[in-house]
XYZ file of C-alpha atoms in Angstrom:
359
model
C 57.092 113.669 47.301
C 55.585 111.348 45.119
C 57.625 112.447 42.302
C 61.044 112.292 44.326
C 60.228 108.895 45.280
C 59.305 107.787 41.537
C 62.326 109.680 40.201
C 64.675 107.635 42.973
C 63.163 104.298 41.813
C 63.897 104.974 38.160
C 67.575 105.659 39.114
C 68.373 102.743 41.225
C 66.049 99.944 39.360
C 67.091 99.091 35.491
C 63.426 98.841 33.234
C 64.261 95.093 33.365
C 64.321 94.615 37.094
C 60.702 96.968 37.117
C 59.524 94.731 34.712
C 60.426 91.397 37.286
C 59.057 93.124 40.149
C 55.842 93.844 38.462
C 55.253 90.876 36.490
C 55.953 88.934 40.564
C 53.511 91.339 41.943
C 51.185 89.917 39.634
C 52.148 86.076 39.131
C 52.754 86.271 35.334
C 55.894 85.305 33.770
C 57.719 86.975 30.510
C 59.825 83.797 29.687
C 62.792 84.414 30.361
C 65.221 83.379 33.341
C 64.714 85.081 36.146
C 65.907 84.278 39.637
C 67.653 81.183 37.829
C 69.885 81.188 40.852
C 66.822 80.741 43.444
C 64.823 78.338 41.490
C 67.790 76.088 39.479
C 66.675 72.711 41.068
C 62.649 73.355 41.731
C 59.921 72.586 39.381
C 58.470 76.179 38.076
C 54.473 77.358 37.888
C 53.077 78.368 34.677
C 49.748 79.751 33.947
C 48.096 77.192 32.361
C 43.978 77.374 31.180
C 43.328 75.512 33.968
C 45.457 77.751 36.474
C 48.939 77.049 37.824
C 50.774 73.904 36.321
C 54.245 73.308 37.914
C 56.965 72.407 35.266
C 58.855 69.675 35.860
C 62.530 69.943 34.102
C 62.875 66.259 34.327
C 59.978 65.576 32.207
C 61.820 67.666 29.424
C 58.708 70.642 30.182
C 60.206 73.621 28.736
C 57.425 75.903 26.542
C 58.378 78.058 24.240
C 56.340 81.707 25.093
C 58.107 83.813 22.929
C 54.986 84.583 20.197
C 57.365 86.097 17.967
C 59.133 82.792 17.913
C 55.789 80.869 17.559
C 55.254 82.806 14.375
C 58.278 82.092 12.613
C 58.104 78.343 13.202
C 54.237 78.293 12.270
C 55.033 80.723 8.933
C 58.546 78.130 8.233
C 56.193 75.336 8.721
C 54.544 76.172 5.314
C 50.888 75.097 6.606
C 48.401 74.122 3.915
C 44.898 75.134 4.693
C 43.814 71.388 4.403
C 46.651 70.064 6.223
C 46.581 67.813 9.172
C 49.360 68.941 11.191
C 51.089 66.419 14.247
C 52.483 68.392 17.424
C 54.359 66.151 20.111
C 54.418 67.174 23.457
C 51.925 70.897 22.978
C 52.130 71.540 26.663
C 49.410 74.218 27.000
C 49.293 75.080 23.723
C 50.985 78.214 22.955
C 52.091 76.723 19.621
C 48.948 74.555 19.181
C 46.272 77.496 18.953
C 48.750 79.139 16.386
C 48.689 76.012 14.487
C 45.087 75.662 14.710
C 44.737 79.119 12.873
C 46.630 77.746 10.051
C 45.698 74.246 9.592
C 42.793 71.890 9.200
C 43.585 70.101 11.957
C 45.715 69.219 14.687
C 46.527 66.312 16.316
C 48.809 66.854 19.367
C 50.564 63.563 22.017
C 50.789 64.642 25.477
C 51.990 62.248 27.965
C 50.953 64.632 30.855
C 47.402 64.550 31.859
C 47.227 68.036 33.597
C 48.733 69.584 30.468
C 45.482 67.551 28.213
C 43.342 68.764 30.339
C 44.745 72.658 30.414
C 44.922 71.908 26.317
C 41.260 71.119 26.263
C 39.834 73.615 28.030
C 42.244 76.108 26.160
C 40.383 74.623 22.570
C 37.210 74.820 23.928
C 37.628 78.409 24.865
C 38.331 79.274 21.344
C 36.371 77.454 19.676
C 39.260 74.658 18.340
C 37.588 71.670 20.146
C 36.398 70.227 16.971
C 39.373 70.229 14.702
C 42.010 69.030 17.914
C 42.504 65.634 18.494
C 44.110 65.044 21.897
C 46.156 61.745 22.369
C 47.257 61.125 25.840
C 50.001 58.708 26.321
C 53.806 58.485 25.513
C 55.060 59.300 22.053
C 57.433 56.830 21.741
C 54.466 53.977 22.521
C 51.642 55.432 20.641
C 51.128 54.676 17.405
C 51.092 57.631 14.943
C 47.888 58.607 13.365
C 47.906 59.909 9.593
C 49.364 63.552 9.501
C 50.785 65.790 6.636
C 53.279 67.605 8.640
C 54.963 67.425 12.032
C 55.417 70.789 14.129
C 56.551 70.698 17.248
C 59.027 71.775 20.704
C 60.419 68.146 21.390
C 61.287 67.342 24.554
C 64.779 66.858 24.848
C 65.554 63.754 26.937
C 63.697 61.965 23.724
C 65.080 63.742 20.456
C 67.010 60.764 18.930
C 63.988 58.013 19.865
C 61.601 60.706 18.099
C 63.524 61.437 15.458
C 64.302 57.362 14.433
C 60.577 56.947 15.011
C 59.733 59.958 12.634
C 62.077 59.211 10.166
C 62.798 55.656 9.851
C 58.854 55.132 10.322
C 58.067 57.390 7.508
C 57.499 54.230 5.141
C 54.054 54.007 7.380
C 53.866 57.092 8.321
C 54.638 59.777 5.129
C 54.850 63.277 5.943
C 55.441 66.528 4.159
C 58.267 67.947 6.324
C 59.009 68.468 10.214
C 59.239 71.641 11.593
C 61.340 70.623 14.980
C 62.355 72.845 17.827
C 65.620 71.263 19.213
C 68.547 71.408 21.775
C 70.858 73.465 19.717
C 73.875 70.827 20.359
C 71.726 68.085 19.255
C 70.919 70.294 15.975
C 74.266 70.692 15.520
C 75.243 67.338 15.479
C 72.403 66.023 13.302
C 73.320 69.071 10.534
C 77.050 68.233 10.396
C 78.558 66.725 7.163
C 81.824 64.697 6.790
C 84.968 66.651 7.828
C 83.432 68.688 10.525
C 84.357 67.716 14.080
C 80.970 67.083 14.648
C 80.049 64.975 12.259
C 79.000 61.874 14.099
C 76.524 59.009 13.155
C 73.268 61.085 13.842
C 74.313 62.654 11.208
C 74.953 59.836 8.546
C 72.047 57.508 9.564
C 69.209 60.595 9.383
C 70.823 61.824 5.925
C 70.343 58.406 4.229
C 66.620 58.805 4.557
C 66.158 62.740 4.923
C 66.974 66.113 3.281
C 67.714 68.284 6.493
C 67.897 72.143 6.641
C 68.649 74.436 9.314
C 65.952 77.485 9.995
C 66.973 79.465 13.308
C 68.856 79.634 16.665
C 66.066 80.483 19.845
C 67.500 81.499 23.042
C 67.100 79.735 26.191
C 65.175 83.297 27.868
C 62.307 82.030 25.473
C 60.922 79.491 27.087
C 59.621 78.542 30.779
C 61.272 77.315 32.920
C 64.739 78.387 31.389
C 67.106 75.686 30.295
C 70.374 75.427 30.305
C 70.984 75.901 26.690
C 69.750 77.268 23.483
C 67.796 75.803 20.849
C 67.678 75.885 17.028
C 64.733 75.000 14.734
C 65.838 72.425 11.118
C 63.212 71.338 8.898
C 63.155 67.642 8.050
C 62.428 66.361 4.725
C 62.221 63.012 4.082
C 63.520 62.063 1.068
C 61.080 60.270 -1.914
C 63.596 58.150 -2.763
C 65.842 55.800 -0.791
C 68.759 53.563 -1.395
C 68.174 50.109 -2.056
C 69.715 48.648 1.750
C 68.816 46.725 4.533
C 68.551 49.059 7.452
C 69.575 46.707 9.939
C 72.463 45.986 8.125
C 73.132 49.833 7.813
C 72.500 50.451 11.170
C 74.596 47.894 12.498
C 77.323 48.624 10.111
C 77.264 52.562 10.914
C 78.157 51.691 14.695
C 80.824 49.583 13.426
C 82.408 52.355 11.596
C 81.898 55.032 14.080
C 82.884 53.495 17.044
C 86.179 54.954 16.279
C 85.490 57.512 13.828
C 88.957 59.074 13.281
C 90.637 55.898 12.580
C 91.362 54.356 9.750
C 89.029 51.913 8.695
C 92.146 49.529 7.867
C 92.810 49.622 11.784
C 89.130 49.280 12.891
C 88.865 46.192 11.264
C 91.699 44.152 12.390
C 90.588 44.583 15.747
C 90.281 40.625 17.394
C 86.993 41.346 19.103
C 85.482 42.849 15.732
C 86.335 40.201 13.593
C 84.986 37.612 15.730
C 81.849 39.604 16.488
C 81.640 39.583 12.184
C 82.488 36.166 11.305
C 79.494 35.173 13.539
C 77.220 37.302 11.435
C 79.043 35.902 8.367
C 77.264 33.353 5.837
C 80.148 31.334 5.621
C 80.727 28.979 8.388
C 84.405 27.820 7.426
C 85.623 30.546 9.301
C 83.848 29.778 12.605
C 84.685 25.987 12.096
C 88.448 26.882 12.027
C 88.381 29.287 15.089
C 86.263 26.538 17.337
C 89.196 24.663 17.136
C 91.578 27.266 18.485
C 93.822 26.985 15.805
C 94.186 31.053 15.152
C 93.826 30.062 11.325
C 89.961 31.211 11.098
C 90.315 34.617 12.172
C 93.016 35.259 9.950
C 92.185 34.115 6.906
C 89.005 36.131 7.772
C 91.141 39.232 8.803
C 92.423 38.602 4.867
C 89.114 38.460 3.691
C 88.091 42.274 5.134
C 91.404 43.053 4.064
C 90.774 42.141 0.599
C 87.515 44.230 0.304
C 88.938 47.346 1.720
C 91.583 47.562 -0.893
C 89.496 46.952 -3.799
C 87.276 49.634 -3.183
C 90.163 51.606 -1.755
C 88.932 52.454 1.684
C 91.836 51.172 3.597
C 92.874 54.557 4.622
C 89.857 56.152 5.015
C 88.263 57.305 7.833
C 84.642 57.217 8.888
C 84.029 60.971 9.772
C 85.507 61.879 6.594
C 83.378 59.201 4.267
C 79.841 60.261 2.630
C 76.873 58.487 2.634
C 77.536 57.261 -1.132
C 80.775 56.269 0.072
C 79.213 54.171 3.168
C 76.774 52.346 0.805
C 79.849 51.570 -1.598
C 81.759 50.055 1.257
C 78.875 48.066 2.701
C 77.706 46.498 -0.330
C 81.098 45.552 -0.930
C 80.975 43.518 2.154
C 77.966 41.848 1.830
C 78.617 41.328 -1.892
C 81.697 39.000 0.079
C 79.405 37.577 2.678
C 80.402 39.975 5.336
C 77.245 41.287 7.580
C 76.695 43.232 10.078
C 73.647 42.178 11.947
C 71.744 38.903 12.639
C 69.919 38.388 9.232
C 66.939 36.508 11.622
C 66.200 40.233 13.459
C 63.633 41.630 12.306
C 64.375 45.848 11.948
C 61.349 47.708 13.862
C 61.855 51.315 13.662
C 59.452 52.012 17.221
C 62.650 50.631 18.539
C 65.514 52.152 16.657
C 66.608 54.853 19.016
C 70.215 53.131 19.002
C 70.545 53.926 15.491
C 71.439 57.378 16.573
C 73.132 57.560 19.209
């Protein structure tokens, strides 16, 4: 009887839906998505050191438990046995404690204080305590300690923030590489080049200061809770040497550009609005003197002006997501070369707060 009734279960139930029941039976979770359809909107228990920790999707709290996964971004990491490696957002450390096999040291961010605490009883247990350093507080506020090499599962609802701070902080902050586990869209947009229909500014302000390389797609049933999309691990590399620009200026001038990417930069800039919004940033005042007094004449002799540069360096027909970086830095110091800028020369550029530059 017991035989029939075995035989009757392995008919009707696939070795997937044994492997649910069981794994319910016992509390433990695989990683992957199941009962999506029951749980879409509530946060989701995982078994942290310290017992059950319930993930909040809002927060961005998606770990990666796939260890086969963990490996590959640990082993593409290239981890030096003296390096001090910087994680962002560890969770409950399934990546950490691989880390921690590899490097010197680790020093993770965690803005939740139940995950720190499940983190430091995890260390303790094995013996990492001494070579973890546990910062509590929000990554985009905290200061970054010195590091070698950035690993990490960012959150999503902060990848461009991160990224600026990473990247356009690196002056401060110099780093080997950065191993990043991302939303696969957002990958995708930061690894396209000119001509694709993705290419976007992401893509042009991160490549001016950054070699970027894509490693590997990760499916969504790898992590806990399940999100609503895959991911996709790049390698960051910042580059050793930069061009010689203001980065306000770029920044500023970037959003110009790509505000309406597919046309024509000889449209874009004989748009009313624009032109004002320059000739206030411009050095030369005649301009502004000539449109205070309503007369029209200001804004189009200035119109003439941006007119003027765009044919000599023959970018009238262009269009921005078509144009390379080289091609950007020709075009802007062409401008400035004519007194044309971009952004308030008095602001000072502070890259803790350049998450606009990406968007």
């Amino acid at each position: 009887m017991i035989h029939r009734r075995k035989a009757l279960s392995d008919h009707f139930l696939s070795p997937r839906s044994r492997r649910i029941i069981f794994e319910r039976c016992l509390g433990t979770s695989s990683g992957h998505c199941y009962g999506d359809m029951d749980r879409k909107s509530k946060p989701q228990n995982h078994g942290g050191e310290g017992g059950k920790i319930r993930l909040l999707k809002s927060r961005g709290q998606h770990l990666l438990t796939n260890p086969r996964v963990l490996d590959s971004i640990v082993r593409t990491s290239n981890i030096r046995p003296d390096d001090t490696v910087l994680e962002i957002g560890p969770g409950t450390g399934n990546l950490t404690f691989k880390l921690l096999e590899a490097a010197k040291n680790v020093v993770t961010i965690e803005i939740d204080n139940r995950m720190v605490e499940s983190l430091r009883k995890g260390a303790a247990e094995r013996g990492f305590q001494d070579r973890l350093k546990i910062i509590s507080g929000d990554v985009l506020k905290t200061e970054f300690p010195e590091f070698n090499l950035v690993v990490a599962n960012i959150p999503y609802n902060i990848s461009s923030p991160l990224l600026a701070k990473l990247v356009y902080g690196a002056n401060k902050n110099p780093f080997r590489s950065a191993t990043l586990l991302l939303q696969k869209e957002f990958a995708t947009r930061l690894l396209a080049k000119p001509g694709d229909s993705e290419f976007n500014r992401l893509a042009v302000n991160m490549n001016l200061l950054a070699e970027i390389e894509f490693v590997m797609n990760v499916s969504k049933r790898d992590f806990v809770p399940c999100p609503k999309v895959d991911s996709s691990v790049v390698k960051i590399y910042p580059k050793s040497e930069i061009p010689d620009v203001n980065l306000d200026e770029w920044c500023s001038f970037t959003r110009t550009c790509f505000n309406t990417k597919n046309k024509t930069l000889g449209a874009t800039f004989k748009q009313k609005r624009k032109l004002i919004e320059l000739m206030k940033m411009s050095k030369d005042s005649e301009f502004l003197d000539e449109v205070s007094s309503d007369s029209g004449t200001g804004i189009s002799s200035f119109r003439g002006k941006i007119v003027s540069v765009l044919e000599s360096g023959g970018f009238s027909d262009k269009r921005p997501s078509k144009m390379s970086n080289d091609e950007f830095l020709h075009l802007l110091s062409l401008f400035n070369e004519a007194g044309i800028y971009f952004h308030d020369q008095k602001h000072v550029y502070d890259a803790a707060y350049c998450d606009c530059l990406l968007q």
